[in-house]
Tab-separated table of C-alpha atoms in Angstrom:
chain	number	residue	atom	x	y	z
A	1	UNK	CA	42.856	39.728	8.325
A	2	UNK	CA	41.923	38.057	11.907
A	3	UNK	CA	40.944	33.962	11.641
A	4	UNK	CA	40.277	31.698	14.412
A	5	UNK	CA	39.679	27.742	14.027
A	6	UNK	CA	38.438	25.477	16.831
A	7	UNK	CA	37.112	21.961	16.174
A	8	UNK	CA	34.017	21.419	15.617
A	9	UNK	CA	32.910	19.000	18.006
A	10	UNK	CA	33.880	17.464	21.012
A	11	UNK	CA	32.687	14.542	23.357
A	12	UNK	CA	33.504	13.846	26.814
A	13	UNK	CA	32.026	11.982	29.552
A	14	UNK	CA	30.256	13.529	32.869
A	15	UNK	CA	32.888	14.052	35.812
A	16	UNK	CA	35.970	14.002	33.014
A	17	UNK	CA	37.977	16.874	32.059
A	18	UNK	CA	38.175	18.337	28.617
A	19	UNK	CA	40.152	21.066	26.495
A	20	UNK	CA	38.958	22.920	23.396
A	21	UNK	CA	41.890	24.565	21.329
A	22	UNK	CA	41.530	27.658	19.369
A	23	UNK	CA	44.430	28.516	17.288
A	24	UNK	CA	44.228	32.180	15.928
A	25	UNK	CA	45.766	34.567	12.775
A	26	UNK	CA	46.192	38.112	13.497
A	27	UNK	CA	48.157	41.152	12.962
A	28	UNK	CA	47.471	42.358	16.444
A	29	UNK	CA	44.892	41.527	19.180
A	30	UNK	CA	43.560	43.056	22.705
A	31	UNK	CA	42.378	39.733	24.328
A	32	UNK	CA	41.099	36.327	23.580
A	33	UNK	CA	37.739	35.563	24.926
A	34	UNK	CA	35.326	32.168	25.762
A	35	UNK	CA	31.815	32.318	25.346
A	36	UNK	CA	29.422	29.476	26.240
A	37	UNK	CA	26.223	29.367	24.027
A	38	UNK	CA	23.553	26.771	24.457
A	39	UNK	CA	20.350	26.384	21.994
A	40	UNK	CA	18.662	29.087	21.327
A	41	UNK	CA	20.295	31.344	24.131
A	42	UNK	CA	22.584	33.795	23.754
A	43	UNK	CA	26.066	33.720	23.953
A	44	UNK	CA	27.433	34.163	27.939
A	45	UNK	CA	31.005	35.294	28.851
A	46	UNK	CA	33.221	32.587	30.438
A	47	UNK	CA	36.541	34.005	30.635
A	48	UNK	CA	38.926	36.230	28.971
A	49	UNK	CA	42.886	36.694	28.989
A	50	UNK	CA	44.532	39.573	27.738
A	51	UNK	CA	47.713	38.265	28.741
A	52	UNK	CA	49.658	35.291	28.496
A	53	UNK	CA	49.005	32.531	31.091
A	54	UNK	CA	46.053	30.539	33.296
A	55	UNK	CA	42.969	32.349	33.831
A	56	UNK	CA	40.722	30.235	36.695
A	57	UNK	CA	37.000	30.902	37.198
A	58	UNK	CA	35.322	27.927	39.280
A	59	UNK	CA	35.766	24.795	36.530
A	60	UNK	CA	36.407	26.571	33.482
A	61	UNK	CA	40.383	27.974	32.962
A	62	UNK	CA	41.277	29.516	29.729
A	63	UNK	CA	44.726	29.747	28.927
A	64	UNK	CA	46.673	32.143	26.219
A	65	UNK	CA	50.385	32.045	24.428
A	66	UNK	CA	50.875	34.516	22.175
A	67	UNK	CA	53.994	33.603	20.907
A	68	UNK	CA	52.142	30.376	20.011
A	69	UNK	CA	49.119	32.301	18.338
A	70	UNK	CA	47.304	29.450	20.718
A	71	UNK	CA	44.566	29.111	23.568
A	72	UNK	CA	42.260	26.915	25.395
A	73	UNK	CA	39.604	26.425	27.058
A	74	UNK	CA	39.441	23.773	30.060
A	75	UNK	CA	36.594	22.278	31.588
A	76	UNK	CA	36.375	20.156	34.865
A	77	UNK	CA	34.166	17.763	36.227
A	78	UNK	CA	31.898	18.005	33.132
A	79	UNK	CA	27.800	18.152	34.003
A	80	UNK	CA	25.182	17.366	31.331
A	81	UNK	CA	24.371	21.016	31.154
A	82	UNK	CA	28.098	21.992	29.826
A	83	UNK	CA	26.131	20.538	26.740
A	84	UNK	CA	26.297	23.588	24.812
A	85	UNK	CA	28.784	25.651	21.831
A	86	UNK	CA	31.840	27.115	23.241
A	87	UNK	CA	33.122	29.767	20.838
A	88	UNK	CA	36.706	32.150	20.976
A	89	UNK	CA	36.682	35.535	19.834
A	90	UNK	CA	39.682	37.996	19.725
A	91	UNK	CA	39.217	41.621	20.794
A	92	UNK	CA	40.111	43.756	18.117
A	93	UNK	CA	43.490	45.134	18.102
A	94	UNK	CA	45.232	48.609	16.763
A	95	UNK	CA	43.523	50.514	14.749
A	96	UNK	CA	40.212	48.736	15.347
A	97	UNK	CA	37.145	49.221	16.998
A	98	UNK	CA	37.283	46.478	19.951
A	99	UNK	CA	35.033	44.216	17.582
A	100	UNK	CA	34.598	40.587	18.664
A	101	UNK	CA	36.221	38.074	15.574
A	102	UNK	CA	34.712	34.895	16.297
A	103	UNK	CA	35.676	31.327	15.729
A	104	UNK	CA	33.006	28.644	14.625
A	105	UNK	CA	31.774	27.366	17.732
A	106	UNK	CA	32.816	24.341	19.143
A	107	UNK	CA	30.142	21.886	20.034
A	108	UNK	CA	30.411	19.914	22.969
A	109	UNK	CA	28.733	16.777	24.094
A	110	UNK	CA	28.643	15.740	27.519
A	111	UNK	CA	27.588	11.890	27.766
A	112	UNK	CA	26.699	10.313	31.329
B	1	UNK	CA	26.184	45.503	38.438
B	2	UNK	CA	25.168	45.676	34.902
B	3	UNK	CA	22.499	44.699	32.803
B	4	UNK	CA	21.857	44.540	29.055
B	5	UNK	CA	18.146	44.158	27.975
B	6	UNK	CA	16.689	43.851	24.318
B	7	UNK	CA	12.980	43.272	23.195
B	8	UNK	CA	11.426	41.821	21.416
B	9	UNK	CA	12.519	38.783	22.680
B	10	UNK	CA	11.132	36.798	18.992
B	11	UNK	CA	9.353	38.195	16.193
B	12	UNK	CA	7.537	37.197	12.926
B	13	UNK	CA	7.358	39.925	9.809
B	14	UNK	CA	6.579	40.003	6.332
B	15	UNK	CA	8.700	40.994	3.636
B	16	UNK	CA	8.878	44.521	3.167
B	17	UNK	CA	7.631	45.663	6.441
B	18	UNK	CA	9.717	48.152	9.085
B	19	UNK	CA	11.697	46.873	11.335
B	20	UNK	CA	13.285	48.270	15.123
B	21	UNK	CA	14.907	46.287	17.599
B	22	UNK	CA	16.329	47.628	20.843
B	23	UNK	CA	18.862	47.231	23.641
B	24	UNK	CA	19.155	49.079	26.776
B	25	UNK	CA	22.099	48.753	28.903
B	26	UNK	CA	22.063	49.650	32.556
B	27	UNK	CA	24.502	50.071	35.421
B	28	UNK	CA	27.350	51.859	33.335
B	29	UNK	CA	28.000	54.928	31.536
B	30	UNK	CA	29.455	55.395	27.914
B	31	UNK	CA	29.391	51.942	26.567
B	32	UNK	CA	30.635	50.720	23.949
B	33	UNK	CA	27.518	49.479	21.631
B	34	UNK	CA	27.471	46.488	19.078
B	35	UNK	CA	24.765	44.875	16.945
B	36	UNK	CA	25.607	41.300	15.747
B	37	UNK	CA	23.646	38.690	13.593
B	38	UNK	CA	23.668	34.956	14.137
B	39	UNK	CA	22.699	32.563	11.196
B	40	UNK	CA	21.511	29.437	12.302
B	41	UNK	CA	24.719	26.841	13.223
B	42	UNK	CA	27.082	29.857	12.293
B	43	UNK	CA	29.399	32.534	14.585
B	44	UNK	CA	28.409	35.582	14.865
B	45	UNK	CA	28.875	38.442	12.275
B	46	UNK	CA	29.426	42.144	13.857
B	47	UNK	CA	27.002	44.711	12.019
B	48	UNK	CA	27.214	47.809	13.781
B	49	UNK	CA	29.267	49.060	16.601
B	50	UNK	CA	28.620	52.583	18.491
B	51	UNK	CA	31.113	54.344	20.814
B	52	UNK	CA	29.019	57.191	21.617
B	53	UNK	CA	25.564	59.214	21.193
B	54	UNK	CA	24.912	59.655	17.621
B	55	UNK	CA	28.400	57.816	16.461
B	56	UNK	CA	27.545	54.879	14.421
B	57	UNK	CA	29.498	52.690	12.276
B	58	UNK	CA	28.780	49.882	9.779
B	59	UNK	CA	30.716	46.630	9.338
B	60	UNK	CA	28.888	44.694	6.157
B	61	UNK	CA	26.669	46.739	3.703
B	62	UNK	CA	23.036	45.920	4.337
B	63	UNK	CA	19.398	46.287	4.353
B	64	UNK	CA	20.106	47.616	7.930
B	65	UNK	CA	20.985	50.745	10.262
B	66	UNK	CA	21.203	51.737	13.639
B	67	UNK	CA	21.050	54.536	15.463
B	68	UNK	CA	22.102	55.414	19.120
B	69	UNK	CA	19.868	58.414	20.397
B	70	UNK	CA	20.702	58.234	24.020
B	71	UNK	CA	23.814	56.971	25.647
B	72	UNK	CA	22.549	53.340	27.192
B	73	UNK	CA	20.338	52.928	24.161
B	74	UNK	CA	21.247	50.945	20.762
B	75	UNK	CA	18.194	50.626	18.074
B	76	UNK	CA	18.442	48.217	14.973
B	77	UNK	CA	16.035	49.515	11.923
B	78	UNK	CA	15.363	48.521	8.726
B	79	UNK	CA	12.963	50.463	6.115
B	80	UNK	CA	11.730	46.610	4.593
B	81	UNK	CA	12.814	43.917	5.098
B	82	UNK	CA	14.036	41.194	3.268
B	83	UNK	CA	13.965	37.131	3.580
B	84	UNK	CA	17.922	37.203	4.351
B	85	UNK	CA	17.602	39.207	7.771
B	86	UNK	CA	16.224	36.689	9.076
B	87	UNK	CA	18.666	35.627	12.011
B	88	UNK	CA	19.211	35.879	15.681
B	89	UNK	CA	20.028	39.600	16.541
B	90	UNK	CA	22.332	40.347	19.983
B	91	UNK	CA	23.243	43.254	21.283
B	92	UNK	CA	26.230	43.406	23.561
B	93	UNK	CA	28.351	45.943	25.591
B	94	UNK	CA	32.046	46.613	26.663
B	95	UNK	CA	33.233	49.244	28.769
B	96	UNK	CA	36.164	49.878	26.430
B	97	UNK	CA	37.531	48.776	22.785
B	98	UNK	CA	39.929	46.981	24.888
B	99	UNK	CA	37.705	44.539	26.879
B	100	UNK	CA	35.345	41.929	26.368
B	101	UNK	CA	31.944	42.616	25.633
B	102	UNK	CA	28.563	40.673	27.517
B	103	UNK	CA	25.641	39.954	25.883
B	104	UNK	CA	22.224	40.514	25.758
B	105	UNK	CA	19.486	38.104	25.586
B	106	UNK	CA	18.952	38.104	21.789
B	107	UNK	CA	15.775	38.968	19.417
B	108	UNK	CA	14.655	36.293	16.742
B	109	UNK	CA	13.664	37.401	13.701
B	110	UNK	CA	11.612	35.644	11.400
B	111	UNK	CA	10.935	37.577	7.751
B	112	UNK	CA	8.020	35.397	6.196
């Protein structure tokens, strides 16, 4: 089967920088995606990498290794409204559908 | 550029009453379609995915079904409902199984 585990929660400090890891199990994947949810909104696309390596949109990056079964998220010069859950999900891979898997969420606090 | 839409935006049933919820997707052709359910503090759980008019297929046996009668058009039914579908119901989109999929802005059901 496909797993992903990020941590839970996360605190940083307006203007800092911070990473959220997301460590994944599968037999075969298309793409790892972010998604930013805040409460009671819906989940909104942030960045996806279907290949190994630094993806850069504004202040987020996400970053994938394969051969690690790893990725990240980054986030620069934090604002109060990056408040919100940050979740990976892995594109489906041979034989599937293109279904999202999705990790738990990742809850990040932004303090001033 | 493209837009998913789904309506109602939040609604309250009783047990045992029908239920239809549905997405439209403009600005593309030949989507791929996906239902998902969101418990509250949880990831989200894929239901039903579509690749094409009348092509439907289930992920998790349930009080659900959904039906795709035109091609930008995704409708979530149920014959009665029950206290468990309660939950936060998104539609999203991906132009192939291969890429990442957007969201829509989410229905919240309440069964009472």
């Amino acid at each position: 089967g496909q797993s992903l585990e990020q941590p839970s929660e996360v605190t940083a400090v307006e203007g800092a920088i911070v990473q959220i890891n997301c460590t994944y199990q599968t037999s075969g994947f298309y793409g790892l995606s972010w998604y930013q949810q805040h409460d009671g909104g819906a989940p909104t696309f942030l960045s996806y990498n279907a290949l190994d390596g630094l993806e850069e949109t504004g202040r987020f990056s996400s970053f994938l290794s394969r051969s690690d079964s790893y990725g990240y998220l980054l986030l620069q010069e934090l604002q109060m409204k990056d408040s919100a859950s940050y979740f990976c999900a892995l594109t489906g891979g041979s034989g599937n559908t293109g279904k999202l898997i999705f990790g738990q969420g990742t809850t990040l606090q932004v303090k001033p | 550029s493209q837009t998913i839409h789904q309506w109602p935006a939040t609604l309250v049933q009783p047990v045992g009453s029908p239920l239809s919820l549905e997405c439209t997707v403009e600005g593309t052709s030949n989507p791929n379609l996906y239902w998902y359910r969101q418990a509250a503090g949880r990831g989200l759980q894929l239901l039903f995915y579509s690749v094409g008019i009348g092509q439907i297929s289930s992920e998790v046996p349930q009080n659900l079904s959904a039906s795709r009668p035109q091609d930008r058009q995704f409708i979530l039914s149920s014959k009665k409902l029950l206290l468990s579908d309660s939950g936060f119901y998104l539609c999203a989109w991906s132009a192939s199984r291969r890429e990442t999929q957007y969201f829509g802005p989410g229905t919240r059901l309440l069964v009472l």
